[in-house]
Amino acid sequence: MPVNHTTLESETSMLTIHDLSATVANKAILKGLSLRINAGEIHAIMGPNGAGKSTLGYTLGGRPGYEVTGGSVDFDGQDLLSLAPHERAAAGLFLGFQYPVEIPGVSMVQFLRESLNAQRKARGEDPLSGGAFLKLAREQAALLKLDPEMLKRPVNVGFSGGEKKRAEMVQMGILDPKLAILDETDSGLDIDALKVCGEGINAIMRRPDKAVLLITHYQRLLDYVKPDFVHVLAGGRIVRSGGADLALELEEQGYEGAVA
Ligand SMILES: Nc1ncnc2c1ncn2[C@@H]1O[C@H](COP(=O)(O)OP(=O)(O)OP(=O)(O)O)[C@@H](O)[C@H]1O
Ligand SMILES: [Mg+2]
């Protein structure tokens, strides 16, 4: 049977960002950024401080205050930018924060169950019962080696930096997204936690029908979660793309050397 490349491409494309521009506080940060991520792929974005990496994540997630001034984003066949943040999440987009927020008064269990059931409802699925949810939450906590007792505590309140990141990965495992954008998930992790989180990302997301965009400054996470593509974001756009070796080259030469 002849292969129709047009059809094949549209079937496997998970995220297509075309010429995206965005402002924060009236300041242009993203300036014509294009990037395509297919299902089954892991991409890493690296780049200098202030380049716009977190802004890209927030803009894709639909965070208020991040205003799109041009371009388009197709997520799994939908116009992502026309969706409200909760609709983006229900469509299968997960954003792991560089600085996870604390929510006093709301326990992890409550938060995770509400998040999951809100997404299930938006997709026309029945809510998970309390028992079924607890089983799922315990399984995911075990995968990330997070003490299940922590699920009873208020979201991120008093969690250590590494515990916050692990709790985010537990949340990702429970929500089971199609595309995860993980903003410096490796920051604050000790050496063992880095391995646990890396293996968790692989276990949850390394599948033919899923994709990951890892924002990171260092090679160390990429030793566990091996990227198919590495991109350099500088000055609000992708200025260089390559394979996993590019991360090593950047580590050796720095951005000035590698992008000049
Ligand atoms: N609310 C805001 N008000 C003003 N400027 C902002 C705001 N949010 C972001 N910026 C600016 O946008 C630019 C890009 O920030 P962003 O957080 O996207 O960088 P980054 O690439 O993630 O950097 P890092 O590697 O340090 O995390 C920075 O110059 C930052 O100061
Ligand atoms: Mg950032």
PDB file of C-alpha atoms and ligand atoms in Angstrom:
ATOM      1  CA  MET A   1       0.000   0.000   0.000  1.00  0.00           C
ATOM      2  CA  PRO A   2       1.439   3.426  -0.873  1.00  0.00           C
ATOM      3  CA  VAL A   3       2.280   5.577   2.130  1.00  0.00           C
ATOM      4  CA  ASN A   4       0.561   8.915   2.219  1.00  0.00           C
ATOM      5  CA  HIS A   5       3.100  11.085   3.970  1.00  0.00           C
ATOM      6  CA  THR A   6       0.680  13.939   4.490  1.00  0.00           C
ATOM      7  CA  THR A   7      -1.722  11.703   6.368  1.00  0.00           C
ATOM      8  CA  LEU A   8       1.080  10.002   8.243  1.00  0.00           C
ATOM      9  CA  GLU A   9       2.482  13.316   9.410  1.00  0.00           C
ATOM     10  CA  SER A  10      -0.823  14.668  10.615  1.00  0.00           C
ATOM     11  CA  GLU A  11      -1.505  11.420  12.434  1.00  0.00           C
ATOM     12  CA  THR A  12       1.715  11.398  14.413  1.00  0.00           C
ATOM     13  CA  SER A  13       2.082  15.132  15.103  1.00  0.00           C
ATOM     14  CA  MET A  14       1.363  15.817  18.772  1.00  0.00           C
ATOM     15  CA  LEU A  15       2.311  19.485  18.984  1.00  0.00           C
ATOM     16  CA  THR A  16       3.013  21.902  16.167  1.00  0.00           C
ATOM     17  CA  ILE A  17       4.048  25.381  17.240  1.00  0.00           C
ATOM     18  CA  HIS A  18       4.249  27.766  14.312  1.00  0.00           C
ATOM     19  CA  ASP A  19       5.832  31.209  14.534  1.00  0.00           C
ATOM     20  CA  LEU A  20       4.602  31.771  18.086  1.00  0.00           C
ATOM     21  CA  SER A  21       5.035  35.195  19.626  1.00  0.00           C
ATOM     22  CA  ALA A  22       4.003  36.097  23.163  1.00  0.00           C
ATOM     23  CA  THR A  23       4.346  38.974  25.586  1.00  0.00           C
ATOM     24  CA  VAL A  24       4.517  39.067  29.364  1.00  0.00           C
ATOM     25  CA  ALA A  25       3.813  42.366  31.099  1.00  0.00           C
ATOM     26  CA  ASN A  26       3.898  44.032  27.662  1.00  0.00           C
ATOM     27  CA  LYS A  27       7.401  42.718  27.046  1.00  0.00           C
ATOM     28  CA  ALA A  28       7.952  40.580  23.943  1.00  0.00           C
ATOM     29  CA  ILE A  29       9.475  37.286  25.115  1.00  0.00           C
ATOM     30  CA  LEU A  30       8.647  34.687  22.462  1.00  0.00           C
ATOM     31  CA  LYS A  31       9.511  36.020  19.032  1.00  0.00           C
ATOM     32  CA  GLY A  32       8.433  33.663  16.280  1.00  0.00           C
ATOM     33  CA  LEU A  33       9.136  30.287  17.873  1.00  0.00           C
ATOM     34  CA  SER A  34       8.483  27.170  15.808  1.00  0.00           C
ATOM     35  CA  LEU A  35       8.731  23.600  17.054  1.00  0.00           C
ATOM     36  CA  ARG A  36       7.151  20.312  16.121  1.00  0.00           C
ATOM     37  CA  ILE A  37       6.874  17.326  18.430  1.00  0.00           C
ATOM     38  CA  ASN A  38       5.578  13.995  17.211  1.00  0.00           C
ATOM     39  CA  ALA A  39       3.970  11.295  19.302  1.00  0.00           C
ATOM     40  CA  GLY A  40       6.576   8.957  20.760  1.00  0.00           C
ATOM     41  CA  GLU A  41       9.269  11.646  20.908  1.00  0.00           C
ATOM     42  CA  ILE A  42      11.127  13.238  23.785  1.00  0.00           C
ATOM     43  CA  HIS A  43      12.423  16.746  23.192  1.00  0.00           C
ATOM     44  CA  ALA A  44      14.660  18.813  25.446  1.00  0.00           C
ATOM     45  CA  ILE A  45      14.847  22.584  25.420  1.00  0.00           C
ATOM     46  CA  MET A  46      17.906  24.246  26.862  1.00  0.00           C
ATOM     47  CA  GLY A  47      18.864  27.886  26.835  1.00  0.00           C
ATOM     48  CA  PRO A  48      20.223  30.785  28.844  1.00  0.00           C
ATOM     49  CA  ASN A  49      18.400  32.206  31.872  1.00  0.00           C
ATOM     50  CA  GLY A  50      15.638  34.553  30.801  1.00  0.00           C
ATOM     51  CA  ALA A  51      15.496  33.160  27.250  1.00  0.00           C
ATOM     52  CA  GLY A  52      11.781  32.394  27.494  1.00  0.00           C
ATOM     53  CA  LYS A  53      11.701  28.672  28.314  1.00  0.00           C
ATOM     54  CA  SER A  54       9.244  28.942  31.209  1.00  0.00           C
ATOM     55  CA  THR A  55       7.295  31.534  29.217  1.00  0.00           C
ATOM     56  CA  LEU A  56       6.876  28.946  26.470  1.00  0.00           C
ATOM     57  CA  GLY A  57       5.526  26.426  28.981  1.00  0.00           C
ATOM     58  CA  TYR A  58       3.148  28.927  30.572  1.00  0.00           C
ATOM     59  CA  THR A  59       1.956  30.207  27.197  1.00  0.00           C
ATOM     60  CA  LEU A  60       1.169  26.661  26.061  1.00  0.00           C
ATOM     61  CA  GLY A  61      -0.552  25.978  29.377  1.00  0.00           C
ATOM     62  CA  GLY A  62      -2.640  29.144  29.011  1.00  0.00           C
ATOM     63  CA  ARG A  63      -1.485  30.938  32.134  1.00  0.00           C
ATOM     64  CA  PRO A  64      -3.181  34.341  32.526  1.00  0.00           C
ATOM     65  CA  GLY A  65      -0.818  37.245  31.814  1.00  0.00           C
ATOM     66  CA  TYR A  66       0.940  35.444  28.959  1.00  0.00           C
ATOM     67  CA  GLU A  67      -0.488  37.041  25.861  1.00  0.00           C
ATOM     68  CA  VAL A  68      -0.133  35.432  22.457  1.00  0.00           C
ATOM     69  CA  THR A  69       0.550  38.081  19.826  1.00  0.00           C
ATOM     70  CA  GLY A  70       1.101  35.850  16.814  1.00  0.00           C
ATOM     71  CA  GLY A  71       1.417  32.337  15.478  1.00  0.00           C
ATOM     72  CA  SER A  72      -0.488  29.116  16.051  1.00  0.00           C
ATOM     73  CA  VAL A  73      -0.306  25.949  18.106  1.00  0.00           C
ATOM     74  CA  ASP A  74      -1.907  22.688  17.083  1.00  0.00           C
ATOM     75  CA  PHE A  75      -2.195  20.099  19.840  1.00  0.00           C
ATOM     76  CA  ASP A  76      -3.335  16.684  18.722  1.00  0.00           C
ATOM     77  CA  GLY A  77      -5.514  18.165  15.980  1.00  0.00           C
ATOM     78  CA  GLN A  78      -6.975  20.995  18.099  1.00  0.00           C
ATOM     79  CA  ASP A  79      -6.270  24.721  18.103  1.00  0.00           C
ATOM     80  CA  LEU A  80      -4.624  24.817  21.527  1.00  0.00           C
ATOM     81  CA  LEU A  81      -4.662  28.597  21.861  1.00  0.00           C
ATOM     82  CA  SER A  82      -8.460  28.717  21.567  1.00  0.00           C
ATOM     83  CA  LEU A  83      -8.877  26.465  24.626  1.00  0.00           C
ATOM     84  CA  ALA A  84      -9.171  27.598  28.263  1.00  0.00           C
ATOM     85  CA  PRO A  85      -6.403  26.303  30.576  1.00  0.00           C
ATOM     86  CA  HIS A  86      -8.622  23.570  32.059  1.00  0.00           C
ATOM     87  CA  GLU A  87      -9.656  22.477  28.572  1.00  0.00           C
ATOM     88  CA  ARG A  88      -5.992  22.182  27.595  1.00  0.00           C
ATOM     89  CA  ALA A  89      -5.420  19.968  30.627  1.00  0.00           C
ATOM     90  CA  ALA A  90      -8.475  17.852  29.819  1.00  0.00           C
ATOM     91  CA  ALA A  91      -7.185  17.513  26.259  1.00  0.00           C
ATOM     92  CA  GLY A  92      -4.064  15.868  27.714  1.00  0.00           C
ATOM     93  CA  LEU A  93      -1.552  18.661  28.295  1.00  0.00           C
ATOM     94  CA  PHE A  94       0.399  18.581  31.549  1.00  0.00           C
ATOM     95  CA  LEU A  95       2.683  21.356  32.745  1.00  0.00           C
ATOM     96  CA  GLY A  96       5.208  20.643  35.481  1.00  0.00           C
ATOM     97  CA  PHE A  97       6.199  23.916  37.119  1.00  0.00           C
ATOM     98  CA  GLN A  98       9.725  25.210  37.694  1.00  0.00           C
ATOM     99  CA  TYR A  99       8.436  26.467  41.037  1.00  0.00           C
ATOM    100  CA  PRO A 100       5.525  24.269  42.206  1.00  0.00           C
ATOM    101  CA  VAL A 101       2.913  26.281  44.098  1.00  0.00           C
ATOM    102  CA  GLU A 102       1.796  25.596  47.660  1.00  0.00           C
ATOM    103  CA  ILE A 103      -1.935  25.251  48.319  1.00  0.00           C
ATOM    104  CA  PRO A 104      -2.550  25.469  52.077  1.00  0.00           C
ATOM    105  CA  GLY A 105      -5.757  23.812  53.278  1.00  0.00           C
ATOM    106  CA  VAL A 106      -6.056  21.413  50.337  1.00  0.00           C
ATOM    107  CA  SER A 107      -4.586  17.948  50.782  1.00  0.00           C
ATOM    108  CA  MET A 108      -2.655  16.232  48.003  1.00  0.00           C
ATOM    109  CA  VAL A 109      -5.321  13.512  47.856  1.00  0.00           C
ATOM    110  CA  GLN A 110      -8.143  16.035  47.506  1.00  0.00           C
ATOM    111  CA  PHE A 111      -6.240  18.052  44.930  1.00  0.00           C
ATOM    112  CA  LEU A 112      -5.222  15.072  42.824  1.00  0.00           C
ATOM    113  CA  ARG A 113      -8.645  13.448  42.933  1.00  0.00           C
ATOM    114  CA  GLU A 114     -10.434  16.697  42.045  1.00  0.00           C
ATOM    115  CA  SER A 115      -7.973  17.320  39.184  1.00  0.00           C
ATOM    116  CA  LEU A 116      -8.370  13.840  37.787  1.00  0.00           C
ATOM    117  CA  ASN A 117     -12.138  13.735  38.089  1.00  0.00           C
ATOM    118  CA  ALA A 118     -12.532  17.227  36.581  1.00  0.00           C
ATOM    119  CA  GLN A 119     -10.531  16.043  33.592  1.00  0.00           C
ATOM    120  CA  ARG A 120     -12.478  12.800  33.359  1.00  0.00           C
ATOM    121  CA  LYS A 121     -15.740  14.748  33.463  1.00  0.00           C
ATOM    122  CA  ALA A 122     -14.567  17.079  30.688  1.00  0.00           C
ATOM    123  CA  ARG A 123     -13.823  13.986  28.589  1.00  0.00           C
ATOM    124  CA  GLY A 124     -17.250  12.498  29.326  1.00  0.00           C
ATOM    125  CA  GLU A 125     -15.832   9.775  31.606  1.00  0.00           C
ATOM    126  CA  ASP A 126     -17.205   8.695  34.976  1.00  0.00           C
ATOM    127  CA  PRO A 127     -15.367   9.886  38.089  1.00  0.00           C
ATOM    128  CA  LEU A 128     -13.075   7.434  39.869  1.00  0.00           C
ATOM    129  CA  SER A 129     -14.456   6.203  43.194  1.00  0.00           C
ATOM    130  CA  GLY A 130     -12.559   7.051  46.378  1.00  0.00           C
ATOM    131  CA  GLY A 131     -11.183   3.512  46.633  1.00  0.00           C
ATOM    132  CA  ALA A 132     -10.097   3.289  43.007  1.00  0.00           C
ATOM    133  CA  PHE A 133      -8.478   6.709  43.234  1.00  0.00           C
ATOM    134  CA  LEU A 134      -6.525   5.858  46.398  1.00  0.00           C
ATOM    135  CA  LYS A 135      -5.221   2.689  44.785  1.00  0.00           C
ATOM    136  CA  LEU A 136      -4.039   4.665  41.752  1.00  0.00           C
ATOM    137  CA  ALA A 137      -2.489   7.396  43.925  1.00  0.00           C
ATOM    138  CA  ARG A 138      -0.604   4.835  46.047  1.00  0.00           C
ATOM    139  CA  GLU A 139       0.693   3.069  42.940  1.00  0.00           C
ATOM    140  CA  GLN A 140       1.983   6.319  41.463  1.00  0.00           C
ATOM    141  CA  ALA A 141       3.512   7.422  44.785  1.00  0.00           C
ATOM    142  CA  ALA A 142       5.309   4.065  44.985  1.00  0.00           C
ATOM    143  CA  LEU A 143       6.623   4.493  41.432  1.00  0.00           C
ATOM    144  CA  LEU A 144       8.131   7.841  42.423  1.00  0.00           C
ATOM    145  CA  LYS A 145       9.203   6.543  45.847  1.00  0.00           C
ATOM    146  CA  LEU A 146       7.135   9.261  47.542  1.00  0.00           C
ATOM    147  CA  ASP A 147       6.029   8.365  51.074  1.00  0.00           C
ATOM    148  CA  PRO A 148       2.238   7.791  50.704  1.00  0.00           C
ATOM    149  CA  GLU A 149       1.747   9.611  54.023  1.00  0.00           C
ATOM    150  CA  MET A 150       2.691  12.787  52.146  1.00  0.00           C
ATOM    151  CA  LEU A 151      -0.507  12.486  50.126  1.00  0.00           C
ATOM    152  CA  LYS A 152      -2.404  13.498  53.269  1.00  0.00           C
ATOM    153  CA  ARG A 153      -0.490  16.764  53.613  1.00  0.00           C
ATOM    154  CA  PRO A 154      -1.536  20.098  52.089  1.00  0.00           C
ATOM    155  CA  VAL A 155      -0.261  20.476  48.507  1.00  0.00           C
ATOM    156  CA  ASN A 156       3.461  21.270  48.569  1.00  0.00           C
ATOM    157  CA  VAL A 157       3.241  23.028  51.955  1.00  0.00           C
ATOM    158  CA  GLY A 158       6.504  22.418  53.755  1.00  0.00           C
ATOM    159  CA  PHE A 159       7.641  19.932  51.101  1.00  0.00           C
ATOM    160  CA  SER A 160      11.360  20.026  50.393  1.00  0.00           C
ATOM    161  CA  GLY A 161      12.375  21.160  46.898  1.00  0.00           C
ATOM    162  CA  GLY A 162      12.893  17.563  45.787  1.00  0.00           C
ATOM    163  CA  GLU A 163       9.634  16.373  47.363  1.00  0.00           C
ATOM    164  CA  LYS A 164       7.729  19.028  45.400  1.00  0.00           C
ATOM    165  CA  LYS A 165       9.203  17.796  42.143  1.00  0.00           C
ATOM    166  CA  ARG A 166       8.448  14.175  42.992  1.00  0.00           C
ATOM    167  CA  ALA A 167       4.895  15.109  43.983  1.00  0.00           C
ATOM    168  CA  GLU A 168       4.514  16.730  40.558  1.00  0.00           C
ATOM    169  CA  MET A 169       5.593  13.508  38.895  1.00  0.00           C
ATOM    170  CA  VAL A 170       3.016  11.617  40.986  1.00  0.00           C
ATOM    171  CA  GLN A 171       0.426  14.077  39.729  1.00  0.00           C
ATOM    172  CA  MET A 172       1.595  13.462  36.169  1.00  0.00           C
ATOM    173  CA  GLY A 173       1.282   9.696  36.681  1.00  0.00           C
ATOM    174  CA  ILE A 174      -2.261  10.069  37.969  1.00  0.00           C
ATOM    175  CA  LEU A 175      -3.406  12.436  35.224  1.00  0.00           C
ATOM    176  CA  ASP A 176      -1.706  10.317  32.541  1.00  0.00           C
ATOM    177  CA  PRO A 177      -1.331  13.162  29.998  1.00  0.00           C
ATOM    178  CA  LYS A 178      -0.561  12.896  26.284  1.00  0.00           C
ATOM    179  CA  LEU A 179       2.043  15.645  26.373  1.00  0.00           C
ATOM    180  CA  ALA A 180       4.069  16.669  29.415  1.00  0.00           C
ATOM    181  CA  ILE A 181       6.009  19.913  29.478  1.00  0.00           C
ATOM    182  CA  LEU A 182       8.383  19.602  32.405  1.00  0.00           C
ATOM    183  CA  ASP A 183      10.079  22.830  33.481  1.00  0.00           C
ATOM    184  CA  GLU A 184      13.348  22.093  35.282  1.00  0.00           C
ATOM    185  CA  THR A 185      12.027  18.964  36.932  1.00  0.00           C
ATOM    186  CA  ASP A 186      15.629  18.142  37.820  1.00  0.00           C
ATOM    187  CA  SER A 187      16.236  21.275  39.864  1.00  0.00           C
ATOM    188  CA  GLY A 188      16.480  20.577  43.566  1.00  0.00           C
ATOM    189  CA  LEU A 189      16.622  16.802  43.183  1.00  0.00           C
ATOM    190  CA  ASP A 190      19.321  14.823  44.961  1.00  0.00           C
ATOM    191  CA  ILE A 191      21.245  12.219  42.975  1.00  0.00           C
ATOM    192  CA  ASP A 192      18.931   9.344  43.895  1.00  0.00           C
ATOM    193  CA  ALA A 193      15.765  11.400  43.389  1.00  0.00           C
ATOM    194  CA  LEU A 194      17.030  12.442  39.958  1.00  0.00           C
ATOM    195  CA  LYS A 195      17.225   8.779  38.985  1.00  0.00           C
ATOM    196  CA  VAL A 196      13.793   8.027  40.481  1.00  0.00           C
ATOM    197  CA  CYS A 197      12.191  10.969  38.682  1.00  0.00           C
ATOM    198  CA  GLY A 198      13.952  10.169  35.420  1.00  0.00           C
ATOM    199  CA  GLU A 199      12.768   6.575  35.591  1.00  0.00           C
ATOM    200  CA  GLY A 200       9.289   7.804  36.566  1.00  0.00           C
ATOM    201  CA  ILE A 201       9.141  10.043  33.495  1.00  0.00           C
ATOM    202  CA  ASN A 202      10.176   7.101  31.316  1.00  0.00           C
ATOM    203  CA  ALA A 203       7.642   4.757  32.927  1.00  0.00           C
ATOM    204  CA  ILE A 204       4.754   7.217  32.615  1.00  0.00           C
ATOM    205  CA  MET A 205       5.518   8.993  29.361  1.00  0.00           C
ATOM    206  CA  ARG A 206       7.818   6.977  27.118  1.00  0.00           C
ATOM    207  CA  ARG A 207       5.108   5.508  24.945  1.00  0.00           C
ATOM    208  CA  PRO A 208       4.307   5.683  21.239  1.00  0.00           C
ATOM    209  CA  ASP A 209       1.162   7.726  21.892  1.00  0.00           C
ATOM    210  CA  LYS A 210       2.757  10.274  24.248  1.00  0.00           C
ATOM    211  CA  ALA A 211       5.412  12.967  24.075  1.00  0.00           C
ATOM    212  CA  VAL A 212       7.555  14.998  26.466  1.00  0.00           C
ATOM    213  CA  LEU A 213       9.128  18.440  26.330  1.00  0.00           C
ATOM    214  CA  LEU A 214      11.830  18.689  28.975  1.00  0.00           C
ATOM    215  CA  ILE A 215      13.123  22.121  29.906  1.00  0.00           C
ATOM    216  CA  THR A 216      16.479  21.717  31.556  1.00  0.00           C
ATOM    217  CA  HIS A 217      19.827  23.377  32.093  1.00  0.00           C
ATOM    218  CA  TYR A 218      21.899  20.269  32.530  1.00  0.00           C
ATOM    219  CA  GLN A 219      22.738  16.983  30.915  1.00  0.00           C
ATOM    220  CA  ARG A 220      22.180  15.008  34.121  1.00  0.00           C
ATOM    221  CA  LEU A 221      18.402  14.454  33.665  1.00  0.00           C
ATOM    222  CA  LEU A 222      19.020  13.594  30.019  1.00  0.00           C
ATOM    223  CA  ASP A 223      21.239  10.710  31.132  1.00  0.00           C
ATOM    224  CA  TYR A 224      18.050   9.054  32.402  1.00  0.00           C
ATOM    225  CA  VAL A 225      15.496  10.469  29.987  1.00  0.00           C
ATOM    226  CA  LYS A 226      17.302  10.303  26.688  1.00  0.00           C
ATOM    227  CA  PRO A 227      15.958  12.945  24.306  1.00  0.00           C
ATOM    228  CA  ASP A 228      15.372  12.313  20.618  1.00  0.00           C
ATOM    229  CA  PHE A 229      15.905  16.013  19.925  1.00  0.00           C
ATOM    230  CA  VAL A 230      17.586  18.865  21.772  1.00  0.00           C
ATOM    231  CA  HIS A 231      16.799  22.502  21.006  1.00  0.00           C
ATOM    232  CA  VAL A 232      18.387  25.740  22.091  1.00  0.00           C
ATOM    233  CA  LEU A 233      15.985  28.551  22.916  1.00  0.00           C
ATOM    234  CA  ALA A 234      17.604  31.961  22.875  1.00  0.00           C
ATOM    235  CA  GLY A 235      16.149  35.393  22.289  1.00  0.00           C
ATOM    236  CA  GLY A 236      12.609  34.011  22.132  1.00  0.00           C
ATOM    237  CA  ARG A 237      13.061  31.442  19.380  1.00  0.00           C
ATOM    238  CA  ILE A 238      14.694  28.098  18.658  1.00  0.00           C
ATOM    239  CA  VAL A 239      18.148  28.956  17.354  1.00  0.00           C
ATOM    240  CA  ARG A 240      19.583  25.472  17.049  1.00  0.00           C
ATOM    241  CA  SER A 241      18.286  21.893  17.039  1.00  0.00           C
ATOM    242  CA  GLY A 242      20.095  18.603  17.104  1.00  0.00           C
ATOM    243  CA  GLY A 243      20.151  15.146  18.621  1.00  0.00           C
ATOM    244  CA  ALA A 244      21.052  14.095  22.155  1.00  0.00           C
ATOM    245  CA  ASP A 245      24.692  14.985  21.463  1.00  0.00           C
ATOM    246  CA  LEU A 246      23.830  18.672  21.292  1.00  0.00           C
ATOM    247  CA  ALA A 247      23.256  18.721  25.062  1.00  0.00           C
ATOM    248  CA  LEU A 248      26.774  17.389  25.599  1.00  0.00           C
ATOM    249  CA  GLU A 249      28.194  19.926  23.194  1.00  0.00           C
ATOM    250  CA  LEU A 250      26.392  22.734  25.021  1.00  0.00           C
ATOM    251  CA  GLU A 251      27.724  21.525  28.334  1.00  0.00           C
ATOM    252  CA  GLU A 252      31.251  21.619  26.951  1.00  0.00           C
ATOM    253  CA  GLN A 253      31.082  24.829  24.973  1.00  0.00           C
ATOM    254  CA  GLY A 254      28.374  26.892  26.659  1.00  0.00           C
ATOM    255  CA  TYR A 255      25.717  28.737  24.691  1.00  0.00           C
ATOM    256  CA  GLU A 256      28.062  31.348  23.306  1.00  0.00           C
ATOM    257  CA  GLY A 257      30.307  28.735  21.802  1.00  0.00           C
ATOM    258  CA  ALA A 258      27.535  26.498  20.482  1.00  0.00           C
ATOM    259  CA  VAL A 259      25.179  29.075  19.081  1.00  0.00           C
ATOM    260  CA  ALA A 260      27.542  31.725  17.787  1.00  0.00           C
TER     261      ALA A 260
HETATM  262  N1  LIG B   1       5.525  38.717  35.118  1.00  0.00           N
HETATM  263  C1  LIG B   1       6.615  39.185  34.475  1.00  0.00           C
HETATM  264  N2  LIG B   1       6.871  40.509  34.427  1.00  0.00           N
HETATM  265  C2  LIG B   1       7.963  40.985  33.771  1.00  0.00           C
HETATM  266  N3  LIG B   1       8.843  40.206  33.130  1.00  0.00           N
HETATM  267  C3  LIG B   1       8.632  38.886  33.152  1.00  0.00           C
HETATM  268  C4  LIG B   1       7.517  38.292  33.817  1.00  0.00           C
HETATM  269  N4  LIG B   1       7.574  36.952  33.651  1.00  0.00           N
HETATM  270  C5  LIG B   1       8.678  36.728  32.914  1.00  0.00           C
HETATM  271  N5  LIG B   1       9.310  37.873  32.627  1.00  0.00           N
HETATM  272  C6  LIG B   1      10.569  38.027  31.883  1.00  0.00           C
HETATM  273  O1  LIG B   1      10.535  37.212  30.746  1.00  0.00           O
HETATM  274  C7  LIG B   1      11.830  36.733  30.437  1.00  0.00           C
HETATM  275  C8  LIG B   1      11.774  35.225  30.205  1.00  0.00           C
HETATM  276  O2  LIG B   1      11.511  34.572  31.448  1.00  0.00           O
HETATM  277  P1  LIG B   1      11.417  32.996  31.561  1.00  0.00           P
HETATM  278  O3  LIG B   1      10.997  32.701  32.944  1.00  0.00           O
HETATM  279  O4  LIG B   1      10.573  32.493  30.454  1.00  0.00           O
HETATM  280  O5  LIG B   1      12.931  32.569  31.308  1.00  0.00           O
HETATM  281  P2  LIG B   1      13.584  31.125  31.351  1.00  0.00           P
HETATM  282  O6  LIG B   1      14.171  30.872  30.005  1.00  0.00           O
HETATM  283  O7  LIG B   1      12.625  30.135  31.883  1.00  0.00           O
HETATM  284  O8  LIG B   1      14.782  31.355  32.395  1.00  0.00           O
HETATM  285  P3  LIG B   1      15.391  30.398  33.558  1.00  0.00           P
HETATM  286  O9  LIG B   1      16.384  29.519  32.855  1.00  0.00           O
HETATM  287  O10 LIG B   1      16.086  31.361  34.459  1.00  0.00           O
HETATM  288  O11 LIG B   1      14.275  29.655  34.215  1.00  0.00           O
HETATM  289  C9  LIG B   1      12.729  37.155  31.601  1.00  0.00           C
HETATM  290  O12 LIG B   1      13.480  38.283  31.210  1.00  0.00           O
HETATM  291  C10 LIG B   1      11.747  37.511  32.695  1.00  0.00           C
HETATM  292  O13 LIG B   1      12.246  38.513  33.572  1.00  0.00           O
HETATM  293 MG    MG B   2      12.462  29.066  33.582  1.00  0.00          MG
END
